PDB file of C-alpha atoms in Angstrom:
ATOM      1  CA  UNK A   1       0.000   0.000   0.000  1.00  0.00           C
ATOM      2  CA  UNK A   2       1.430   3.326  -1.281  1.00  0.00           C
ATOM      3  CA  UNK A   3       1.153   6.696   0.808  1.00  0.00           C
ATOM      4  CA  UNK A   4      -1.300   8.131  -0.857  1.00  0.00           C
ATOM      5  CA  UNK A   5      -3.776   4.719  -0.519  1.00  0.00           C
ATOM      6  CA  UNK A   6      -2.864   5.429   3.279  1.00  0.00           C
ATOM      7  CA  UNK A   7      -3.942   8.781   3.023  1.00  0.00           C
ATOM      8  CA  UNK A   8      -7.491   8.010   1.503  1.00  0.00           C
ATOM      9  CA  UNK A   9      -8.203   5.194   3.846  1.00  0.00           C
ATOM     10  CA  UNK A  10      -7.473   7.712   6.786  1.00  0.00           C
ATOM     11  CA  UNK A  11      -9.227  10.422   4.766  1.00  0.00           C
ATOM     12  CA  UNK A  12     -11.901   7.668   4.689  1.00  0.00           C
ATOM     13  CA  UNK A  13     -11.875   6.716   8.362  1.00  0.00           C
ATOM     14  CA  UNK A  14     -12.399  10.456   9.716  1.00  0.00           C
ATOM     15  CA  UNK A  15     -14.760  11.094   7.133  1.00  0.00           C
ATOM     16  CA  UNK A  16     -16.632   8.686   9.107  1.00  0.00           C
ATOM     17  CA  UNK A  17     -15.602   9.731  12.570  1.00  0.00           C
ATOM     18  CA  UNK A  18     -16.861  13.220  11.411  1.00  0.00           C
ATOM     19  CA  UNK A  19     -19.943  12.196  10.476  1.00  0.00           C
ATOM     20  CA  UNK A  20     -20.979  10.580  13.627  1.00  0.00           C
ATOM     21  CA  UNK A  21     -19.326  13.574  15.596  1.00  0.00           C
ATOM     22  CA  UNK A  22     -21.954  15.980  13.401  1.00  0.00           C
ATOM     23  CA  UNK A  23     -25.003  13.401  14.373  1.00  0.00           C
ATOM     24  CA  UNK A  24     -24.401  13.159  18.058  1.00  0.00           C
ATOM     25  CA  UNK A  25     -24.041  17.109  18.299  1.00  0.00           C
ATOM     26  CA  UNK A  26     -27.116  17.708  16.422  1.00  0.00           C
ATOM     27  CA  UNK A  27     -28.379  14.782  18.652  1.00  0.00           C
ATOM     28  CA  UNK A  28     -27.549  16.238  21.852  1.00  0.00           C
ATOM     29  CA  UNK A  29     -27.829  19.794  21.334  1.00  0.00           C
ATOM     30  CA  UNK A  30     -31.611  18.966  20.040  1.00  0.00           C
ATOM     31  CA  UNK A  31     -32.042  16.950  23.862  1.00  0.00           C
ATOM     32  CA  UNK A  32     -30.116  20.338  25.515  1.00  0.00           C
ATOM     33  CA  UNK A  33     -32.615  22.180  23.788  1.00  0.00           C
ATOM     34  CA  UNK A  34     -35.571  19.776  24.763  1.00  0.00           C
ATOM     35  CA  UNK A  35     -34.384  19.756  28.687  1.00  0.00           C
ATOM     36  CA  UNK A  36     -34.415  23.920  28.881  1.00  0.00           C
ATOM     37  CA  UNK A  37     -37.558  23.977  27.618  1.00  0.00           C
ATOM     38  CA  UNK A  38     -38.666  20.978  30.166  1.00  0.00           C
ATOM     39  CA  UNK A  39     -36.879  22.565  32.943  1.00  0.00           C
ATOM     40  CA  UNK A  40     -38.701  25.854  32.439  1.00  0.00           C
ATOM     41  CA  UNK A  41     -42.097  24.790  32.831  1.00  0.00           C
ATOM     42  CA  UNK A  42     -40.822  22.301  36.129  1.00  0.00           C
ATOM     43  CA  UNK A  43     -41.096  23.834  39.646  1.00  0.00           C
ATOM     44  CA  UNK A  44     -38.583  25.391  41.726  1.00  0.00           C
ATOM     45  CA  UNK A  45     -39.472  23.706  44.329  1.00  0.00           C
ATOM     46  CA  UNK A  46     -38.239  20.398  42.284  1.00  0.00           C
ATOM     47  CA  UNK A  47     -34.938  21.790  41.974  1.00  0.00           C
ATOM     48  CA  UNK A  48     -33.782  22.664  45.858  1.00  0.00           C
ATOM     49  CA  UNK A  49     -30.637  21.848  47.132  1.00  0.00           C
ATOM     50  CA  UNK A  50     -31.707  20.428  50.045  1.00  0.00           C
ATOM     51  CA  UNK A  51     -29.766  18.320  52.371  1.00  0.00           C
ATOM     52  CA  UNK A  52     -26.225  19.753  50.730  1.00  0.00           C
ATOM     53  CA  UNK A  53     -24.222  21.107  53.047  1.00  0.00           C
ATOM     54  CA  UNK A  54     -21.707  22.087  50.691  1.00  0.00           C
ATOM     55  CA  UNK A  55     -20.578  22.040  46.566  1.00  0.00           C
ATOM     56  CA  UNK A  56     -17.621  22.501  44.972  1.00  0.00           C
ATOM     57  CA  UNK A  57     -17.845  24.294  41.605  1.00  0.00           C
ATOM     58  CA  UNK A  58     -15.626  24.399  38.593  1.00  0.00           C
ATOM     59  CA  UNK A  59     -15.893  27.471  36.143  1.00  0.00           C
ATOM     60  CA  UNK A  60     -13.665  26.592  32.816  1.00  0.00           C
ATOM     61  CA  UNK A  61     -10.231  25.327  34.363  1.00  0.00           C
ATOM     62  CA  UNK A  62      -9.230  28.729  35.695  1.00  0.00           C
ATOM     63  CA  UNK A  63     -12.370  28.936  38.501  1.00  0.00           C
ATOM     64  CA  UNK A  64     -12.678  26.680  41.322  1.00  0.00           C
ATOM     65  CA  UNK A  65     -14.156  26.958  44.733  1.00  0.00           C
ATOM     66  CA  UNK A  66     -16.253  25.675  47.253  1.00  0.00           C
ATOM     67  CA  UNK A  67     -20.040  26.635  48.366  1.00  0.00           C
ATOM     68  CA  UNK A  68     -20.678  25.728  51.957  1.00  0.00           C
ATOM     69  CA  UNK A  69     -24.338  25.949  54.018  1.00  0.00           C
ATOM     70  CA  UNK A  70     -26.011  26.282  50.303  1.00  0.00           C
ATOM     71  CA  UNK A  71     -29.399  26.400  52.400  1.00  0.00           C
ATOM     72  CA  UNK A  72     -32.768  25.542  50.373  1.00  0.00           C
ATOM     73  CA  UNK A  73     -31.648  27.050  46.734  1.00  0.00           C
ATOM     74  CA  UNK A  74     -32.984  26.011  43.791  1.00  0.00           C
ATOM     75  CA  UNK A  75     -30.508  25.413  41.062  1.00  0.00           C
ATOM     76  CA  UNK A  76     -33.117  25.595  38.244  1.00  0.00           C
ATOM     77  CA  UNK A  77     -31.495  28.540  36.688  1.00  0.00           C
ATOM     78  CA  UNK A  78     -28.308  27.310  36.556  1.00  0.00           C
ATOM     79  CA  UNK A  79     -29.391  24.057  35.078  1.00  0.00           C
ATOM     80  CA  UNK A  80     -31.055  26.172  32.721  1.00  0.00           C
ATOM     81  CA  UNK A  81     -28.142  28.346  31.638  1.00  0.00           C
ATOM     82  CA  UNK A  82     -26.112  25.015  31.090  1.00  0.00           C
ATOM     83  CA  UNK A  83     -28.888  23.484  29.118  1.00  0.00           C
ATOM     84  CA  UNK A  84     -28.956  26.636  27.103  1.00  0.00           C
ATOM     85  CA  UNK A  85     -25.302  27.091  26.607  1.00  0.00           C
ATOM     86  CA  UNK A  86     -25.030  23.172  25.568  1.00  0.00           C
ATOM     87  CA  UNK A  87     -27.673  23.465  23.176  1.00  0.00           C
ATOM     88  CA  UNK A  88     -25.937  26.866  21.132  1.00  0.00           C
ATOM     89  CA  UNK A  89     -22.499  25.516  21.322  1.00  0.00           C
ATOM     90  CA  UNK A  90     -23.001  22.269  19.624  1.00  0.00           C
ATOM     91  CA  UNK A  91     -24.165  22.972  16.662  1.00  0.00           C
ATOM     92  CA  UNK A  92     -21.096  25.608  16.227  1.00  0.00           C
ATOM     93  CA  UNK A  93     -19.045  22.461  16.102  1.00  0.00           C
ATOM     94  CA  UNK A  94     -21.858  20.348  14.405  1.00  0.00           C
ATOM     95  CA  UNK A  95     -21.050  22.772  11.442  1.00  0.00           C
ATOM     96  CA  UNK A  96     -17.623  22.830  12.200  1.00  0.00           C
ATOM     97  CA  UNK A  97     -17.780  18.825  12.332  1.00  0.00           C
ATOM     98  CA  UNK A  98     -20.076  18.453   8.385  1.00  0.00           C
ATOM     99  CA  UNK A  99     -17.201  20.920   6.690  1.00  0.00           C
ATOM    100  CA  UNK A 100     -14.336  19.004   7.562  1.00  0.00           C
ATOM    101  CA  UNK A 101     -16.325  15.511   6.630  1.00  0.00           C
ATOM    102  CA  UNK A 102     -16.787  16.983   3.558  1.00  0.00           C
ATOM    103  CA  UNK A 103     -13.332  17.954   3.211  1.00  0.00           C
ATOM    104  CA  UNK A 104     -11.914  14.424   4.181  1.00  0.00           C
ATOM    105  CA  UNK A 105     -14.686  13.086   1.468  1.00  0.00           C
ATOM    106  CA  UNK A 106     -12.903  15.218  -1.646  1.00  0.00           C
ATOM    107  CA  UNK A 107      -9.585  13.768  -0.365  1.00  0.00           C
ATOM    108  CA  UNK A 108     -10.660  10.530  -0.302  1.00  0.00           C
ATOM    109  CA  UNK A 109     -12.257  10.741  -3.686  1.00  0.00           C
ATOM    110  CA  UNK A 110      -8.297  12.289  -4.740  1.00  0.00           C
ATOM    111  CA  UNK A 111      -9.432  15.941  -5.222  1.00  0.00           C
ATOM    112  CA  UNK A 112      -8.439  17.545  -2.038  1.00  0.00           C
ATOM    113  CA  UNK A 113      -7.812  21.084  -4.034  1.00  0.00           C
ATOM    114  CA  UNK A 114     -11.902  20.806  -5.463  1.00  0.00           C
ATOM    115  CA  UNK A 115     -13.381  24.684  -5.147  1.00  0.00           C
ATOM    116  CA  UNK A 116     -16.128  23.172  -2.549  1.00  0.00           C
ATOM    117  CA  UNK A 117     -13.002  22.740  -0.160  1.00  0.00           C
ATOM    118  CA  UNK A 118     -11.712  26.302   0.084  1.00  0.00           C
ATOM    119  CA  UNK A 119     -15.731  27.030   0.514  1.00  0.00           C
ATOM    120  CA  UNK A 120     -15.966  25.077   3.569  1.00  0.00           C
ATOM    121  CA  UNK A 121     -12.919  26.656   4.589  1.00  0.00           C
ATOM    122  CA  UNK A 122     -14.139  29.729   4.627  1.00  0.00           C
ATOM    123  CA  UNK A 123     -17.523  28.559   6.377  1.00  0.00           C
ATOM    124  CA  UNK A 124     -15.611  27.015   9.114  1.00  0.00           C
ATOM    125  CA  UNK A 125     -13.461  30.091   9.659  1.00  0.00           C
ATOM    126  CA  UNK A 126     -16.526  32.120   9.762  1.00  0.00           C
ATOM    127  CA  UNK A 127     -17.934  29.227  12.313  1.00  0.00           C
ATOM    128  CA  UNK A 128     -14.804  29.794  14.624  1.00  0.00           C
ATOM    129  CA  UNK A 129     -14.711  33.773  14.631  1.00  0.00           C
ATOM    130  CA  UNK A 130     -18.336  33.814  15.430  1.00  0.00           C
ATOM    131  CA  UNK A 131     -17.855  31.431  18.206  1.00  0.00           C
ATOM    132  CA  UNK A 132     -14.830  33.572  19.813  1.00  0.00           C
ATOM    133  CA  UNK A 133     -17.589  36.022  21.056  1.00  0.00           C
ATOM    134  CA  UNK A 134     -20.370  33.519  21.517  1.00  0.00           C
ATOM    135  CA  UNK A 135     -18.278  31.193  23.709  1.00  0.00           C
ATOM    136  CA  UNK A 136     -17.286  34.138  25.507  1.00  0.00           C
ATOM    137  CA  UNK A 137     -21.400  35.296  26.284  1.00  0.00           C
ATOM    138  CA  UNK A 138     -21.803  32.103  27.221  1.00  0.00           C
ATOM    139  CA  UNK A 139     -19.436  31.354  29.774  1.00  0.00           C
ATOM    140  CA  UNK A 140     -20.209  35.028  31.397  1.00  0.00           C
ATOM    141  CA  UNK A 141     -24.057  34.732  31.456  1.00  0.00           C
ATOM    142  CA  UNK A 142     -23.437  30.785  33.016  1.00  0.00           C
ATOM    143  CA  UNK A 143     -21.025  32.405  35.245  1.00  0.00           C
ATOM    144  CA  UNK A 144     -23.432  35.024  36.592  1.00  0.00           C
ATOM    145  CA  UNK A 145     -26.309  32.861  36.620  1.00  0.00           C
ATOM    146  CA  UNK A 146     -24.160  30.665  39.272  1.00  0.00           C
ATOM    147  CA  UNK A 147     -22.807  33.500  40.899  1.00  0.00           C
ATOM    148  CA  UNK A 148     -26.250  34.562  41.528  1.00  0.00           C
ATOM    149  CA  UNK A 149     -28.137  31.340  42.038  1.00  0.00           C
ATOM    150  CA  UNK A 150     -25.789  30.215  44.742  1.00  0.00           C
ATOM    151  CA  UNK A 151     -25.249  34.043  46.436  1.00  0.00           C
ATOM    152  CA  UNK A 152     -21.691  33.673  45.891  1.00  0.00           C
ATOM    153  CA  UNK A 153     -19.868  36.563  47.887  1.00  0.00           C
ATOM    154  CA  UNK A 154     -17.015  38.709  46.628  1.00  0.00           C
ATOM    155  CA  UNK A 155     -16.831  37.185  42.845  1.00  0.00           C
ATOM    156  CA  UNK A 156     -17.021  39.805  39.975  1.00  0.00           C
ATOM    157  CA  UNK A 157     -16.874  38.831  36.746  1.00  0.00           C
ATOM    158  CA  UNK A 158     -14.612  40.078  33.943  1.00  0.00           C
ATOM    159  CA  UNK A 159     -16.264  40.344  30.342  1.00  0.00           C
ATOM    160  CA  UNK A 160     -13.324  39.363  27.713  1.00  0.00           C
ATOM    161  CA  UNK A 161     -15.194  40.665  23.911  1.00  0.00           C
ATOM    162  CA  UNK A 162     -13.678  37.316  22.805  1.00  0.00           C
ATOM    163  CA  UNK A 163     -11.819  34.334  23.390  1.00  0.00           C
ATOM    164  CA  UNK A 164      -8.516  35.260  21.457  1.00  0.00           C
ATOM    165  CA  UNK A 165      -7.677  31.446  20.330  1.00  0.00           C
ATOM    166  CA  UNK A 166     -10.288  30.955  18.701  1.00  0.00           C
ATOM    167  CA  UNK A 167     -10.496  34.292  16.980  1.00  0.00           C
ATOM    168  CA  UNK A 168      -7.199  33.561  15.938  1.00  0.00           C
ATOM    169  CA  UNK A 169      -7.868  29.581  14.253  1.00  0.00           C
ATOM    170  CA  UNK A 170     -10.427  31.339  12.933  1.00  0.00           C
ATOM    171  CA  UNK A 171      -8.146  33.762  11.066  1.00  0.00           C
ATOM    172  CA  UNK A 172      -5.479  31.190  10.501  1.00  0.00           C
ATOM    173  CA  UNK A 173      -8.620  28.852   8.565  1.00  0.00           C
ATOM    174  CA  UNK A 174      -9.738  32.331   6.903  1.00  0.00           C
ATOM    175  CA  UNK A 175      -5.764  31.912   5.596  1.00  0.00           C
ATOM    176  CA  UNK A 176      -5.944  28.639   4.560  1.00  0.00           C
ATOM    177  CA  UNK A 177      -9.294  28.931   2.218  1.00  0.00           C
ATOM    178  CA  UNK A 178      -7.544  31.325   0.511  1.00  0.00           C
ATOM    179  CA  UNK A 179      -4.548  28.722  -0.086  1.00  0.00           C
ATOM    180  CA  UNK A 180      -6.909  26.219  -1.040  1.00  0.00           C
ATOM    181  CA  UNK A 181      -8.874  28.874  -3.681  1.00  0.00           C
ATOM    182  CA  UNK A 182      -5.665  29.670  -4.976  1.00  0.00           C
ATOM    183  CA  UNK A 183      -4.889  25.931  -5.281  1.00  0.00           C
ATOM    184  CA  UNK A 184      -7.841  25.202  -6.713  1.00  0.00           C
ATOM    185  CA  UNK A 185      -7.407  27.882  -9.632  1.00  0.00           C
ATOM    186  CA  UNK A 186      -3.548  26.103 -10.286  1.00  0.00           C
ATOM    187  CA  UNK A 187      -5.716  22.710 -10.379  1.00  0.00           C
ATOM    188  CA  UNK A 188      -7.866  24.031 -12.716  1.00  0.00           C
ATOM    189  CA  UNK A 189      -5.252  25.518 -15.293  1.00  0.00           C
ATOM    190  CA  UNK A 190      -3.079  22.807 -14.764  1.00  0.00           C
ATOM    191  CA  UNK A 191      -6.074  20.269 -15.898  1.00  0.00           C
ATOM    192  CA  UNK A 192      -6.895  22.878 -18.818  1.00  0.00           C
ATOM    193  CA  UNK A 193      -3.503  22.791 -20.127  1.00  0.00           C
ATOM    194  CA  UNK A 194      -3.248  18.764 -20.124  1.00  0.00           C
TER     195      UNK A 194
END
């Protein structure tokens, strides 16, 4: 088996592990979306924290502290903001998840310079710059809702526009479809010629 044989058959095997990546976000942020709207219309009173005498909470890996003598709260809200913020981030890397399968499917099929590609470039860098500010709303309205829900004292939180990493694979993939356009218009004139 020659390298580029190897190349298709992994092209081919994470086609596939895209796909099922796309289906179980679209799968799972449709049941996030399902549970907010169930846990609206539960009670409060469902959702107490009673008999907890203390938590400990995790905010991204750069928040971590403990809640003691949480009383009778109800954590409905915060259930709800996760719920929430599950069910808008997934299909950012649902979409994320179908471009690259379709990427890995032109490879495969030996045309990994076909115009579609530098296309779904483009829509995933679009994808990742709009999630540098989304991901960002969403951890800071989950954050408050906590901070709130649980009466945390002496925690402020710091609004950051956007989450600079992604903002800048965004850019980087913004690049890259421009590569691949140009590639695809040497493709092109180098079939023409032959």
């Amino acid at each position: 088996m020659n390298k580029q044989e190897k190349v298709k058959g992994l092209a081919g095997t994470l086609y596939i592990i895209f796909k099922v990546f796309f289906w179980a976000a679209i799968i799972f942020a449709a049941a996030f979306a399902l549970g907010a709207l169930l846990t609206v219309f539960l009670p409060s009173d469902l959702m107490k924290t009673a008999n907890i005498e203390s938590m400990r909470l995790s905010l991204g890996s750069t928040i971590s502290f403990s809640i003691g003598d949480l009383g009778d709260v109800s954590f409905k809200p915060v259930l709800l903001a996760i719920l929430i913020s599950c069910a808008v981030a997934l299909p950012l890397f649902a979409a994320i998840c179908w471009q690259l399968a379709g990427i890995l499917k032109t490879v495969k099929e030996d045309r990994p310079f076909a115009d579609e590609n530098a296309k779904r470039l483009m829509i995933i860098g679009i994808v990742l710059l709009n999630a540098s500010w989304i991901f960002k709303v969403i951890e800071t309205v989950t954050a408050s809702v906590i901070i709130t829900a649980f009466s945390i004292p002496n925690i402020s939180i710091s609004y950051n526009i956007v989450d600079s990493t992604i903002l800048f694979m965004g850019l980087l993939v913004l690049i890259l479809a421009g590569v691949f356009k140009y590639g695809s218009y040497l493709q092109n004139e180098y079939d023409a010629t032959l």
